[in-house]
């Protein structure tokens, strides 16, 4: 298992290219099961979840290959992961003096010569991160219908094969999915939608068993207690694309990733209108052909990088972003005081004044995305004043709060909300990632913290971010990936009580606040008194 050692306090500067969207790529890959003929997908991010889904597709009879990319084959990424280091304490090899800025401080004018934006947008196109080879996929065996627990338990998006399998092969046996530990994640709306299309479904022994001779169009309402469902809409929309007759979906998810899947299906010959709105109109077709498609940019990765720039009081240009998909995030960051200038598919992020606390409510699109909640929380922990974050999509998605507290953040949980009292500085610490976006939030906090941090269980991050540490390191961050073994813990994180506590004067006197010093309160009794 890997961990990150992050040397905090370095200002991020430079340009970075955002990868294709994980949450668009995964349902689109799954929808290949509904097609006949070869598909070529550009911009599929290089992620563990993508690899897992490709393994699942292979098991389901899809031939998957990565096209060779000539300019990439011989190259090593500039920031290739560091080899595990032997010997006590990991030497990060990072220059601590360079480009450091205290977490809560804005750069002064003489620290930072401001060059007006845009400048050189497009130059990042040659960076190693743009050379992601296309994925080629084609169904070569339409017999299998089992999506096994061993693969589906590793990611939520495994459920996305249900609709395409059912629609194209008439039968599906799909394990109930796993994924991030962010609260309840039922699939009742997926099942309701597919049942309305005429599927027979039952859940038994951890699997969904579904069959249908030919699905038929229906009127379907997909709203649930927390709004619409993203992967549920993907499943039902893909199935309806091959159903006989017309389907209307009300309360469909409006997320851009659902729109990207819809556009991909239309490119294959589907007839879907209303994409990006809660009302979808789908005229079923007999078959879907292969096609070529480019995945939209990842708005969550872009938001994460924007917040990284803000937290390090940096100056970062992001390329390959869909500005229109990020209105709520950009507006909120501007309200907090982050300067964001946009030109075409690029944005420059700087901080030129003190940041302000904020009230953030996570909602389905076009609201603030729940997938940016943890990263915003990281940012607000360093902003003086009281901020409130409420997550209306996943009201229990707060596992990161306790880990941020280990770094000195002050956060109080109140039901679906967290109340954050900004602190001047975070301090580096050992922390544990609990899920994908929580991992990102901890990386951001570690970038802004004073001193070194270690983030354990970084495999969560690898599931959903395409080479995040390389991108951040290209911008000047100090992140080293190492094997998570005690030998690799940085010496800077080992604690010497003598340095952290007042000198022991030999009197064994209790220190601390007055009430703590009272033996009466503490109910500590010498053995003879007991
Ligand atoms: N819900 C139901 N019944 C259902 C389905 C969902 O009540 O049948 C509830 C959920 O419990 C939740 C809300 O509806 O409270 C929204 O869940 P949704 O189904 O929209 O989530 P999802 O499709 O499982 C996708 C993303 C998540 C993202 C959510 C919300 C993928 C693979 N995952 O999950 O992404 O948080 O939509 O936008 O697309 C991530 O990338 O880190 C991530 C967790």
Coordinates of C-alpha atoms and ligand atoms in Angstrom, one line a residue, residues 22-23 26 156-157 182 184-190 225-226 228-232 255 370-371 393-394 397 436-437, ligand 1:
X22 CA -14.0 10.0 -14.2
X23 CA -17.7 10.1 -13.7
X26 CA -17.1 5.2 -16.3
X156 CA -19.8 2.2 -7.4
X157 CA -19.7 2.6 -11.2
X182 CA -19.7 8.3 2.1
X184 CA -26.0 5.2 2.3
X185 CA -25.9 4.4 -1.4
X186 CA -29.1 2.5 -2.3
X187 CA -30.0 1.4 -5.9
X188 CA -33.7 1.4 -5.5
X189 CA -34.2 4.1 -8.1
X190 CA -32.1 2.2 -10.6
X225 CA -35.2 11.7 -1.0
X226 CA -31.8 13.4 -1.9
X228 CA -32.0 12.8 -8.6
X229 CA -29.6 9.9 -9.1
X230 CA -26.6 10.2 -11.4
X231 CA -25.7 6.6 -12.1
X232 CA -29.4 5.7 -11.9
X255 CA -24.9 16.5 -14.2
X370 CA -20.9 17.1 -3.2
X371 CA -17.7 15.8 -4.7
X393 CA -26.7 14.9 -1.4
X394 CA -24.6 12.8 1.0
X397 CA -20.0 12.5 3.9
X436 CA -11.7 9.5 -2.8
X437 CA -12.6 13.1 -2.2
Ligands
LIG1 N1 -30.0 7.5 -4.0 C1 -31.2 6.9 -3.6 N2 -31.6 5.8 -4.4 C2 -30.9 5.4 -5.4 C3 -29.7 6.1 -5.8 C4 -29.3 7.1 -5.1 O1 -31.8 7.2 -2.7 O2 -31.3 4.4 -6.1 C5 -29.5 8.7 -3.2 C6 -28.1 8.5 -2.6 O3 -28.2 7.8 -1.4 C7 -27.6 9.9 -2.5 C8 -28.3 10.6 -3.7 O4 -29.4 9.8 -4.0 O5 -28.0 10.4 -1.3 C9 -27.4 10.8 -4.9 O6 -26.8 9.5 -5.3 P1 -26.5 9.2 -6.8 O7 -27.2 8.0 -7.2 O8 -26.7 10.5 -7.6 O9 -24.9 8.9 -6.7 P2 -24.1 7.9 -7.5 O10 -24.7 7.9 -8.9 O11 -24.0 6.6 -6.8 C10 -22.4 9.6 -8.5 C11 -21.0 9.8 -8.5 C12 -20.5 10.2 -7.2 C13 -21.2 11.5 -6.8 C14 -22.7 11.3 -6.9 C15 -23.5 12.6 -6.7 C16 -20.3 8.2 -10.2 C17 -19.6 6.9 -10.5 N3 -20.3 8.5 -8.9 O12 -22.7 8.6 -7.6 O13 -19.1 10.5 -7.3 O14 -20.9 11.9 -5.5 O15 -23.1 10.9 -8.2 O16 -23.1 13.6 -7.6 O17 -20.7 8.9 -11.1 C18 -16.9 10.6 -6.5 O18 -16.6 10.8 -7.7 O19 -16.1 10.8 -5.6 C19 -18.3 10.2 -6.3 C20 -18.6 9.7 -5.1

